[in-house]
């Protein structure tokens, strides 16, 4: 093994993305570039282990030569350590569809006709099965489902059953909870799955304002069922609250949401921030030195809400994790870069 700067995304991850791309990762670098491509257009055919790792090695070899691909420059996921030459995937993000059954105000995909027009379906079940059959994965590989809405894909339950049968124990599902899945509940019950649902409110009217569909009661029932299935891992069902400044960023709304989570049996929650606010209110949002274009008190208000949420959640026996864009607020206020990871 040799020590050099690289990234686990390039070394051992893969993203089955919408618009038929297969990527090393879904991360933006500091200039909002990034997301390097393995296959720029993929229709499900001519996929072999040899060709896949040959393409992946193009980026991997650059790092070994002391170079950094332009798509990866200034990305805070880069790390210097001893990297192996082994070919395996320890994280796969499955998001090759754009369909959804809600219209979240913070989602750029639901109103992007170009994405809807250019995203063509392929049989991702067969691709993942081929990868399993040909030893792409290790026992600890994480299968992360995002979207669009993953439960809308016609083979969603099939691929979960395949994961269950093969004994993989690290599944993460980002779902809006509108469509309940018995298979998801089964994986939760067996301790093989964590579910993240952005309900973003504790009442029906606020939910409709953010999601632009009237499914609040339905989603609450889904969350209740998933929470009830938590036998092995008590924090398997996680409710997420995406702060949308000007809509749901008040202490009263957060308390209402936390009380609802407690009533549903959810003891682990996630706080995030509307990505659009980041784009519109900071210059290069992930750069430590940049100041927000919006009034400074807005940033401090959001920062204070982080501490408020953690404190109020703890009073209710609920653990709070921070996720994604909310780390930009911590970076701006605290003056140091904080990686966007979920705490366990």
mmCIF file of C-alpha atoms in Angstrom:
data_model
loop_
_atom_site.group_PDB
_atom_site.id
_atom_site.type_symbol
_atom_site.label_atom_id
_atom_site.label_comp_id
_atom_site.label_asym_id
_atom_site.label_seq_id
_atom_site.Cartn_x
_atom_site.Cartn_y
_atom_site.Cartn_z
ATOM 1 C CA UNK A 1 0.000 0.000 0.000
ATOM 2 C CA UNK A 2 1.116 3.544 -0.756
ATOM 3 C CA UNK A 3 0.174 6.766 0.998
ATOM 4 C CA UNK A 4 -1.306 9.521 -1.162
ATOM 5 C CA UNK A 5 -4.292 11.854 -1.466
ATOM 6 C CA UNK A 6 -7.453 10.234 -2.812
ATOM 7 C CA UNK A 7 -11.096 9.761 -1.900
ATOM 8 C CA UNK A 8 -13.150 6.723 -0.910
ATOM 9 C CA UNK A 9 -15.766 7.736 -3.481
ATOM 10 C CA UNK A 10 -13.267 7.337 -6.311
ATOM 11 C CA UNK A 11 -11.619 4.319 -4.751
ATOM 12 C CA UNK A 12 -14.601 2.213 -3.671
ATOM 13 C CA UNK A 13 -17.988 3.839 -4.335
ATOM 14 C CA UNK A 14 -20.470 4.049 -7.187
ATOM 15 C CA UNK A 15 -23.638 6.007 -7.956
ATOM 16 C CA UNK A 16 -26.347 4.772 -10.307
ATOM 17 C CA UNK A 17 -27.588 8.268 -11.093
ATOM 18 C CA UNK A 18 -30.593 9.690 -12.893
ATOM 19 C CA UNK A 19 -30.193 10.868 -16.494
ATOM 20 C CA UNK A 20 -28.483 7.503 -17.072
ATOM 21 C CA UNK A 21 -25.083 8.360 -15.665
ATOM 22 C CA UNK A 22 -22.964 6.105 -13.489
ATOM 23 C CA UNK A 23 -20.689 8.169 -11.273
ATOM 24 C CA UNK A 24 -17.937 7.790 -8.726
ATOM 25 C CA UNK A 25 -19.883 9.980 -6.307
ATOM 26 C CA UNK A 26 -22.710 12.474 -5.905
ATOM 27 C CA UNK A 27 -20.622 15.122 -4.151
ATOM 28 C CA UNK A 28 -20.084 18.667 -5.380
ATOM 29 C CA UNK A 29 -16.643 20.172 -4.902
ATOM 30 C CA UNK A 30 -16.200 23.674 -3.517
ATOM 31 C CA UNK A 31 -16.911 25.238 -6.917
ATOM 32 C CA UNK A 32 -20.089 23.154 -7.301
ATOM 33 C CA UNK A 33 -18.468 21.011 -9.926
ATOM 34 C CA UNK A 34 -17.588 17.439 -9.085
ATOM 35 C CA UNK A 35 -19.682 14.278 -9.434
ATOM 36 C CA UNK A 36 -17.129 12.569 -11.754
ATOM 37 C CA UNK A 37 -18.558 10.145 -14.300
ATOM 38 C CA UNK A 38 -17.737 6.487 -14.962
ATOM 39 C CA UNK A 39 -20.339 6.003 -17.734
ATOM 40 C CA UNK A 40 -21.852 9.171 -19.185
ATOM 41 C CA UNK A 41 -24.836 7.335 -20.673
ATOM 42 C CA UNK A 42 -25.901 3.914 -19.483
ATOM 43 C CA UNK A 43 -28.880 1.898 -20.663
ATOM 44 C CA UNK A 44 -28.261 -1.287 -18.667
ATOM 45 C CA UNK A 45 -26.344 -3.133 -21.395
ATOM 46 C CA UNK A 46 -22.708 -4.123 -21.898
ATOM 47 C CA UNK A 47 -21.906 -3.858 -18.214
ATOM 48 C CA UNK A 48 -18.982 -6.047 -17.168
ATOM 49 C CA UNK A 49 -16.758 -6.125 -14.130
ATOM 50 C CA UNK A 50 -13.650 -5.724 -16.272
ATOM 51 C CA UNK A 51 -14.911 -2.648 -18.088
ATOM 52 C CA UNK A 52 -16.332 -1.065 -14.948
ATOM 53 C CA UNK A 53 -13.100 -1.232 -12.958
ATOM 54 C CA UNK A 54 -11.049 -0.290 -16.023
ATOM 55 C CA UNK A 55 -13.035 2.945 -16.201
ATOM 56 C CA UNK A 56 -12.884 3.484 -12.447
ATOM 57 C CA UNK A 57 -9.133 3.015 -12.499
ATOM 58 C CA UNK A 58 -8.701 6.001 -14.825
ATOM 59 C CA UNK A 59 -9.507 8.299 -11.903
ATOM 60 C CA UNK A 60 -7.831 6.109 -9.298
ATOM 61 C CA UNK A 61 -4.565 6.064 -11.253
ATOM 62 C CA UNK A 62 -4.452 9.856 -11.453
ATOM 63 C CA UNK A 63 -4.409 10.079 -7.663
ATOM 64 C CA UNK A 64 -1.685 7.456 -7.515
ATOM 65 C CA UNK A 65 0.360 9.595 -9.889
ATOM 66 C CA UNK A 66 0.015 12.584 -7.585
ATOM 67 C CA UNK A 67 -2.564 14.302 -9.783
ATOM 68 C CA UNK A 68 -6.093 15.375 -8.945
ATOM 69 C CA UNK A 69 -8.884 15.155 -11.534
ATOM 70 C CA UNK A 70 -10.413 18.561 -12.238
ATOM 71 C CA UNK A 71 -13.797 17.340 -10.999
ATOM 72 C CA UNK A 72 -12.288 16.536 -7.604
ATOM 73 C CA UNK A 73 -10.251 19.678 -6.904
ATOM 74 C CA UNK A 74 -10.942 21.336 -3.561
ATOM 75 C CA UNK A 75 -13.390 18.640 -2.484
ATOM 76 C CA UNK A 76 -13.302 18.211 1.289
ATOM 77 C CA UNK A 77 -13.743 14.434 0.941
ATOM 78 C CA UNK A 78 -10.122 14.122 -0.221
ATOM 79 C CA UNK A 79 -7.861 12.469 2.334
ATOM 80 C CA UNK A 80 -4.237 11.432 2.519
ATOM 81 C CA UNK A 81 -3.780 7.875 3.721
ATOM 82 C CA UNK A 82 -2.645 4.443 2.593
ATOM 83 C CA UNK A 83 -5.006 3.311 -0.144
ATOM 84 C CA UNK A 84 -5.153 -0.284 -1.363
ATOM 85 C CA UNK A 85 -5.197 -1.404 -4.991
ATOM 86 C CA UNK A 86 -8.147 -3.726 -4.374
ATOM 87 C CA UNK A 87 -11.200 -3.583 -6.627
ATOM 88 C CA UNK A 88 -14.398 -3.582 -4.594
ATOM 89 C CA UNK A 89 -17.401 -1.370 -3.875
ATOM 90 C CA UNK A 90 -18.268 -0.559 -0.261
ATOM 91 C CA UNK A 91 -21.001 2.000 -1.007
ATOM 92 C CA UNK A 92 -23.582 2.109 -3.791
ATOM 93 C CA UNK A 93 -26.090 4.935 -4.168
ATOM 94 C CA UNK A 94 -29.133 3.869 -6.167
ATOM 95 C CA UNK A 95 -30.934 6.871 -7.607
ATOM 96 C CA UNK A 96 -31.489 6.103 -11.315
ATOM 97 C CA UNK A 97 -35.029 7.477 -11.495
ATOM 98 C CA UNK A 98 -36.666 10.884 -11.199
ATOM 99 C CA UNK A 99 -40.309 9.976 -10.552
ATOM 100 C CA UNK A 100 -41.810 11.123 -7.265
ATOM 101 C CA UNK A 101 -45.255 11.333 -5.663
ATOM 102 C CA UNK A 102 -44.630 14.656 -3.897
ATOM 103 C CA UNK A 103 -43.563 18.133 -5.051
ATOM 104 C CA UNK A 104 -41.232 19.379 -2.319
ATOM 105 C CA UNK A 105 -40.453 23.089 -2.538
ATOM 106 C CA UNK A 106 -36.747 22.387 -2.022
ATOM 107 C CA UNK A 107 -36.434 19.675 -4.695
ATOM 108 C CA UNK A 108 -34.843 20.813 -7.984
ATOM 109 C CA UNK A 109 -35.797 17.631 -9.834
ATOM 110 C CA UNK A 110 -39.577 17.781 -9.541
ATOM 111 C CA UNK A 111 -39.767 20.925 -11.682
ATOM 112 C CA UNK A 112 -36.894 20.110 -14.046
ATOM 113 C CA UNK A 113 -38.463 18.985 -17.310
ATOM 114 C CA UNK A 114 -35.019 18.271 -18.754
ATOM 115 C CA UNK A 115 -34.392 15.637 -16.074
ATOM 116 C CA UNK A 116 -37.813 14.085 -16.613
ATOM 117 C CA UNK A 117 -37.334 13.990 -20.374
ATOM 118 C CA UNK A 118 -33.783 12.640 -20.405
ATOM 119 C CA UNK A 119 -33.962 10.068 -17.619
ATOM 120 C CA UNK A 120 -34.622 6.705 -19.254
ATOM 121 C CA UNK A 121 -35.410 3.645 -17.179
ATOM 122 C CA UNK A 122 -33.216 0.586 -17.231
ATOM 123 C CA UNK A 123 -33.376 -2.609 -15.208
ATOM 124 C CA UNK A 124 -31.164 -1.619 -12.293
ATOM 125 C CA UNK A 125 -32.153 -4.832 -10.485
ATOM 126 C CA UNK A 126 -30.236 -6.859 -13.085
ATOM 127 C CA UNK A 127 -27.230 -4.544 -12.828
ATOM 128 C CA UNK A 128 -27.064 -4.877 -9.040
ATOM 129 C CA UNK A 129 -27.596 -8.653 -9.223
ATOM 130 C CA UNK A 130 -24.723 -8.895 -11.721
ATOM 131 C CA UNK A 131 -22.538 -6.908 -9.316
ATOM 132 C CA UNK A 132 -23.483 -9.251 -6.470
ATOM 133 C CA UNK A 133 -22.890 -12.367 -8.567
ATOM 134 C CA UNK A 134 -19.474 -11.097 -9.657
ATOM 135 C CA UNK A 135 -18.158 -10.039 -6.255
ATOM 136 C CA UNK A 136 -18.225 -6.269 -6.642
ATOM 137 C CA UNK A 137 -19.408 -5.887 -3.046
ATOM 138 C CA UNK A 138 -18.042 -6.771 0.367
ATOM 139 C CA UNK A 139 -20.137 -7.895 3.322
ATOM 140 C CA UNK A 140 -20.113 -4.364 4.787
ATOM 141 C CA UNK A 141 -21.239 -2.617 1.575
ATOM 142 C CA UNK A 142 -23.872 0.086 2.119
ATOM 143 C CA UNK A 143 -26.849 0.103 -0.265
ATOM 144 C CA UNK A 144 -28.277 3.631 -0.230
ATOM 145 C CA UNK A 145 -31.612 4.270 -2.001
ATOM 146 C CA UNK A 146 -32.567 7.841 -2.865
ATOM 147 C CA UNK A 147 -34.621 9.317 -5.676
ATOM 148 C CA UNK A 148 -36.936 10.510 -6.985
ATOM 149 C CA UNK A 149 -38.976 8.351 -4.660
ATOM 150 C CA UNK A 150 -37.460 4.836 -4.515
ATOM 151 C CA UNK A 151 -40.690 3.053 -3.540
ATOM 152 C CA UNK A 152 -42.182 4.094 -6.896
ATOM 153 C CA UNK A 153 -39.667 2.033 -8.862
ATOM 154 C CA UNK A 154 -41.389 -1.168 -9.981
ATOM 155 C CA UNK A 155 -38.584 -3.491 -8.807
ATOM 156 C CA UNK A 156 -37.879 -1.739 -5.513
ATOM 157 C CA UNK A 157 -39.193 -4.577 -3.335
ATOM 158 C CA UNK A 158 -37.465 -7.140 -5.575
ATOM 159 C CA UNK A 159 -34.053 -5.624 -5.026
ATOM 160 C CA UNK A 160 -34.649 -5.332 -1.285
ATOM 161 C CA UNK A 161 -35.563 -9.023 -1.202
ATOM 162 C CA UNK A 162 -32.342 -9.781 -3.089
ATOM 163 C CA UNK A 163 -30.307 -7.786 -0.578
ATOM 164 C CA UNK A 164 -32.091 -9.575 2.272
ATOM 165 C CA UNK A 165 -31.482 -13.027 0.766
ATOM 166 C CA UNK A 166 -27.771 -12.323 0.207
ATOM 167 C CA UNK A 167 -27.375 -11.231 3.823
ATOM 168 C CA UNK A 168 -26.251 -7.634 3.349
ATOM 169 C CA UNK A 169 -26.994 -5.723 6.530
ATOM 170 C CA UNK A 170 -26.354 -2.077 5.650
ATOM 171 C CA UNK A 171 -29.297 -0.607 3.744
ATOM 172 C CA UNK A 172 -30.294 3.060 3.875
ATOM 173 C CA UNK A 173 -33.559 4.227 2.303
ATOM 174 C CA UNK A 174 -34.466 7.866 1.726
ATOM 175 C CA UNK A 175 -38.229 7.846 1.259
ATOM 176 C CA UNK A 176 -41.000 10.392 1.661
ATOM 177 C CA UNK A 177 -43.121 7.706 3.377
ATOM 178 C CA UNK A 178 -46.180 8.196 1.191
ATOM 179 C CA UNK A 179 -46.021 4.594 -0.009
ATOM 180 C CA UNK A 180 -45.582 1.994 2.742
ATOM 181 C CA UNK A 181 -43.478 -1.097 2.032
ATOM 182 C CA UNK A 182 -43.798 -4.371 3.959
ATOM 183 C CA UNK A 183 -40.346 -5.319 2.648
ATOM 184 C CA UNK A 184 -38.806 -2.208 4.172
ATOM 185 C CA UNK A 185 -40.510 -3.035 7.482
ATOM 186 C CA UNK A 186 -39.099 -6.573 7.287
ATOM 187 C CA UNK A 187 -35.538 -5.310 6.794
ATOM 188 C CA UNK A 188 -35.979 -2.869 9.679
ATOM 189 C CA UNK A 189 -37.258 -5.736 11.851
ATOM 190 C CA UNK A 190 -34.149 -7.803 11.062
ATOM 191 C CA UNK A 191 -31.773 -4.905 11.714
ATOM 192 C CA UNK A 192 -30.621 -4.645 8.117
ATOM 193 C CA UNK A 193 -32.088 -1.271 7.208
ATOM 194 C CA UNK A 194 -32.297 2.368 8.242
ATOM 195 C CA UNK A 195 -35.001 4.652 6.860
ATOM 196 C CA UNK A 196 -34.805 8.444 6.544
ATOM 197 C CA UNK A 197 -38.064 10.292 5.913
ATOM 198 C CA UNK A 198 -38.278 14.053 5.441
ATOM 199 C CA UNK A 199 -41.624 15.008 6.880
ATOM 200 C CA UNK A 200 -40.385 18.546 7.656
ATOM 201 C CA UNK A 201 -43.315 19.480 9.860
ATOM 202 C CA UNK A 202 -45.520 18.420 12.737
ATOM 203 C CA UNK A 203 -48.843 19.483 11.277
ATOM 204 C CA UNK A 204 -50.835 18.906 8.136
ATOM 205 C CA UNK A 205 -51.030 22.475 6.838
ATOM 206 C CA UNK A 206 -47.292 23.117 7.083
ATOM 207 C CA UNK A 207 -46.637 19.730 5.470
ATOM 208 C CA UNK A 208 -48.862 20.643 2.499
ATOM 209 C CA UNK A 209 -47.061 23.956 2.126
ATOM 210 C CA UNK A 210 -43.666 22.258 1.880
ATOM 211 C CA UNK A 211 -44.560 19.005 0.120
ATOM 212 C CA UNK A 212 -47.392 20.409 -2.008
ATOM 213 C CA UNK A 213 -49.404 17.201 -1.570
ATOM 214 C CA UNK A 214 -51.961 16.264 1.090
ATOM 215 C CA UNK A 215 -50.372 13.103 2.520
ATOM 216 C CA UNK A 216 -49.469 14.093 6.076
ATOM 217 C CA UNK A 217 -51.702 11.587 7.869
ATOM 218 C CA UNK A 218 -50.634 8.822 5.486
ATOM 219 C CA UNK A 219 -46.937 9.531 6.091
ATOM 220 C CA UNK A 220 -47.433 9.609 9.852
ATOM 221 C CA UNK A 221 -48.953 6.127 9.687
ATOM 222 C CA UNK A 222 -46.029 4.859 7.597
ATOM 223 C CA UNK A 223 -43.550 6.256 10.096
ATOM 224 C CA UNK A 224 -45.496 4.705 12.964
ATOM 225 C CA UNK A 225 -45.353 1.265 11.312
ATOM 226 C CA UNK A 226 -41.651 1.516 10.506
ATOM 227 C CA UNK A 227 -40.894 2.710 14.051
ATOM 228 C CA UNK A 228 -42.863 -0.245 15.454
ATOM 229 C CA UNK A 229 -40.679 -2.614 13.399
ATOM 230 C CA UNK A 230 -37.518 -1.468 15.191
ATOM 231 C CA UNK A 231 -36.478 -4.557 17.118
ATOM 232 C CA UNK A 232 -32.726 -4.869 16.580
ATOM 233 C CA UNK A 233 -31.776 -1.215 16.006
ATOM 234 C CA UNK A 234 -33.925 1.276 17.961
ATOM 235 C CA UNK A 235 -32.767 4.180 15.768
ATOM 236 C CA UNK A 236 -33.543 2.514 12.430
ATOM 237 C CA UNK A 237 -36.451 4.880 11.674
ATOM 238 C CA UNK A 238 -35.241 8.463 11.415
ATOM 239 C CA UNK A 239 -37.468 11.445 10.758
ATOM 240 C CA UNK A 240 -35.773 14.298 8.932
ATOM 241 C CA UNK A 241 -36.557 18.002 9.159
ATOM 242 C CA UNK A 242 -35.267 20.091 6.270
ATOM 243 C CA UNK A 243 -35.195 23.718 7.356
ATOM 244 C CA UNK A 244 -36.714 25.966 4.696
ATOM 245 C CA UNK A 245 -36.000 29.549 5.780
ATOM 246 C CA UNK A 246 -39.155 31.621 5.851
ATOM 247 C CA UNK A 247 -41.462 28.585 5.932
ATOM 248 C CA UNK A 248 -40.694 26.156 8.772
ATOM 249 C CA UNK A 249 -37.700 27.686 10.578
ATOM 250 C CA UNK A 250 -39.311 28.509 13.917
ATOM 251 C CA UNK A 251 -38.829 27.002 17.343
ATOM 252 C CA UNK A 252 -42.580 26.398 17.606
ATOM 253 C CA UNK A 253 -42.672 24.296 14.438
ATOM 254 C CA UNK A 254 -39.633 22.296 15.533
ATOM 255 C CA UNK A 255 -41.142 21.550 18.951
ATOM 256 C CA UNK A 256 -44.371 20.421 17.279
ATOM 257 C CA UNK A 257 -42.384 18.104 14.983
ATOM 258 C CA UNK A 258 -40.363 16.650 17.880
ATOM 259 C CA UNK A 259 -43.534 15.995 19.880
ATOM 260 C CA UNK A 260 -44.997 14.167 16.880
ATOM 261 C CA UNK A 261 -41.837 12.050 16.517
ATOM 262 C CA UNK A 262 -41.969 11.124 20.182
ATOM 263 C CA UNK A 263 -45.617 10.093 19.846
ATOM 264 C CA UNK A 264 -44.814 7.946 16.790
ATOM 265 C CA UNK A 265 -42.029 6.077 18.616
ATOM 266 C CA UNK A 266 -39.152 7.718 16.756
ATOM 267 C CA UNK A 267 -36.076 8.314 18.916
ATOM 268 C CA UNK A 268 -33.621 9.469 16.216
ATOM 269 C CA UNK A 269 -34.061 12.559 14.061
ATOM 270 C CA UNK A 270 -32.038 14.410 11.428
ATOM 271 C CA UNK A 271 -31.767 18.133 10.796
ATOM 272 C CA UNK A 272 -30.901 19.441 7.330
ATOM 273 C CA UNK A 273 -31.167 22.672 5.322
ATOM 274 C CA UNK A 274 -32.751 23.569 1.986
ATOM 275 C CA UNK A 275 -30.027 23.288 -0.669
ATOM 276 C CA UNK A 276 -31.609 26.112 -2.655
ATOM 277 C CA UNK A 277 -31.058 28.485 0.256
ATOM 278 C CA UNK A 278 -27.373 27.562 0.228
ATOM 279 C CA UNK A 279 -27.095 28.268 -3.495
ATOM 280 C CA UNK A 280 -28.944 31.574 -3.274
ATOM 281 C CA UNK A 281 -27.470 32.931 -0.061
ATOM 282 C CA UNK A 282 -23.796 31.995 -0.001
ATOM 283 C CA UNK A 283 -21.091 32.601 -2.570
ATOM 284 C CA UNK A 284 -19.182 29.323 -2.651
ATOM 285 C CA UNK A 285 -21.215 27.692 0.026
ATOM 286 C CA UNK A 286 -18.796 25.088 1.293
ATOM 287 C CA UNK A 287 -15.821 27.439 1.511
ATOM 288 C CA UNK A 288 -14.844 28.258 5.028
ATOM 289 C CA UNK A 289 -13.873 31.853 4.218
ATOM 290 C CA UNK A 290 -17.034 32.938 2.399
ATOM 291 C CA UNK A 291 -19.690 34.997 4.119
ATOM 292 C CA UNK A 292 -23.387 34.667 3.327
ATOM 293 C CA UNK A 293 -25.003 37.127 0.944
ATOM 294 C CA UNK A 294 -28.119 37.067 3.106
ATOM 295 C CA UNK A 295 -28.235 39.085 6.348
ATOM 296 C CA UNK A 296 -25.876 37.645 8.925
ATOM 297 C CA UNK A 297 -28.678 37.285 11.453
ATOM 298 C CA UNK A 298 -30.376 34.725 9.169
ATOM 299 C CA UNK A 299 -27.315 32.500 9.336
ATOM 300 C CA UNK A 300 -27.096 32.916 13.117
ATOM 301 C CA UNK A 301 -30.816 32.175 13.416
ATOM 302 C CA UNK A 302 -30.330 28.879 11.587
ATOM 303 C CA UNK A 303 -27.238 28.099 13.653
ATOM 304 C CA UNK A 304 -29.191 28.744 16.856
ATOM 305 C CA UNK A 305 -31.953 26.421 15.626
ATOM 306 C CA UNK A 306 -29.416 23.595 15.427
ATOM 307 C CA UNK A 307 -28.622 23.933 19.132
ATOM 308 C CA UNK A 308 -32.284 24.468 20.010
ATOM 309 C CA UNK A 309 -33.324 21.303 18.148
ATOM 310 C CA UNK A 310 -30.635 19.209 19.812
ATOM 311 C CA UNK A 311 -31.586 20.514 23.256
ATOM 312 C CA UNK A 312 -35.336 20.031 22.834
ATOM 313 C CA UNK A 313 -34.851 16.588 21.304
ATOM 314 C CA UNK A 314 -32.675 15.483 24.222
ATOM 315 C CA UNK A 315 -35.433 16.496 26.652
ATOM 316 C CA UNK A 316 -37.677 13.993 24.854
ATOM 317 C CA UNK A 317 -35.092 11.208 24.754
ATOM 318 C CA UNK A 318 -34.464 11.805 21.041
ATOM 319 C CA UNK A 319 -31.000 11.878 19.457
ATOM 320 C CA UNK A 320 -30.350 14.539 16.798
ATOM 321 C CA UNK A 321 -27.954 14.068 13.884
ATOM 322 C CA UNK A 322 -26.908 16.714 11.370
ATOM 323 C CA UNK A 323 -26.904 15.976 7.688
ATOM 324 C CA UNK A 324 -25.863 17.549 4.396
ATOM 325 C CA UNK A 325 -26.260 21.269 3.874
ATOM 326 C CA UNK A 326 -26.744 22.154 7.543
ATOM 327 C CA UNK A 327 -22.972 21.739 7.921
ATOM 328 C CA UNK A 328 -22.505 24.826 5.757
ATOM 329 C CA UNK A 329 -24.095 26.883 8.547
ATOM 330 C CA UNK A 330 -21.734 25.346 11.103
ATOM 331 C CA UNK A 331 -18.788 26.088 8.812
ATOM 332 C CA UNK A 332 -19.798 29.719 8.279
ATOM 333 C CA UNK A 333 -20.350 30.396 11.964
ATOM 334 C CA UNK A 334 -17.639 28.272 13.566
ATOM 335 C CA UNK A 335 -14.965 29.101 10.987
ATOM 336 C CA UNK A 336 -13.866 25.564 10.267
ATOM 337 C CA UNK A 337 -14.972 22.941 7.789
ATOM 338 C CA UNK A 338 -17.173 20.221 9.267
ATOM 339 C CA UNK A 339 -17.796 17.070 7.242
ATOM 340 C CA UNK A 340 -21.412 16.277 6.413
ATOM 341 C CA UNK A 341 -21.855 12.903 8.061
ATOM 342 C CA UNK A 342 -24.663 11.314 10.010
ATOM 343 C CA UNK A 343 -23.806 10.551 13.627
ATOM 344 C CA UNK A 344 -24.656 7.072 14.906
#
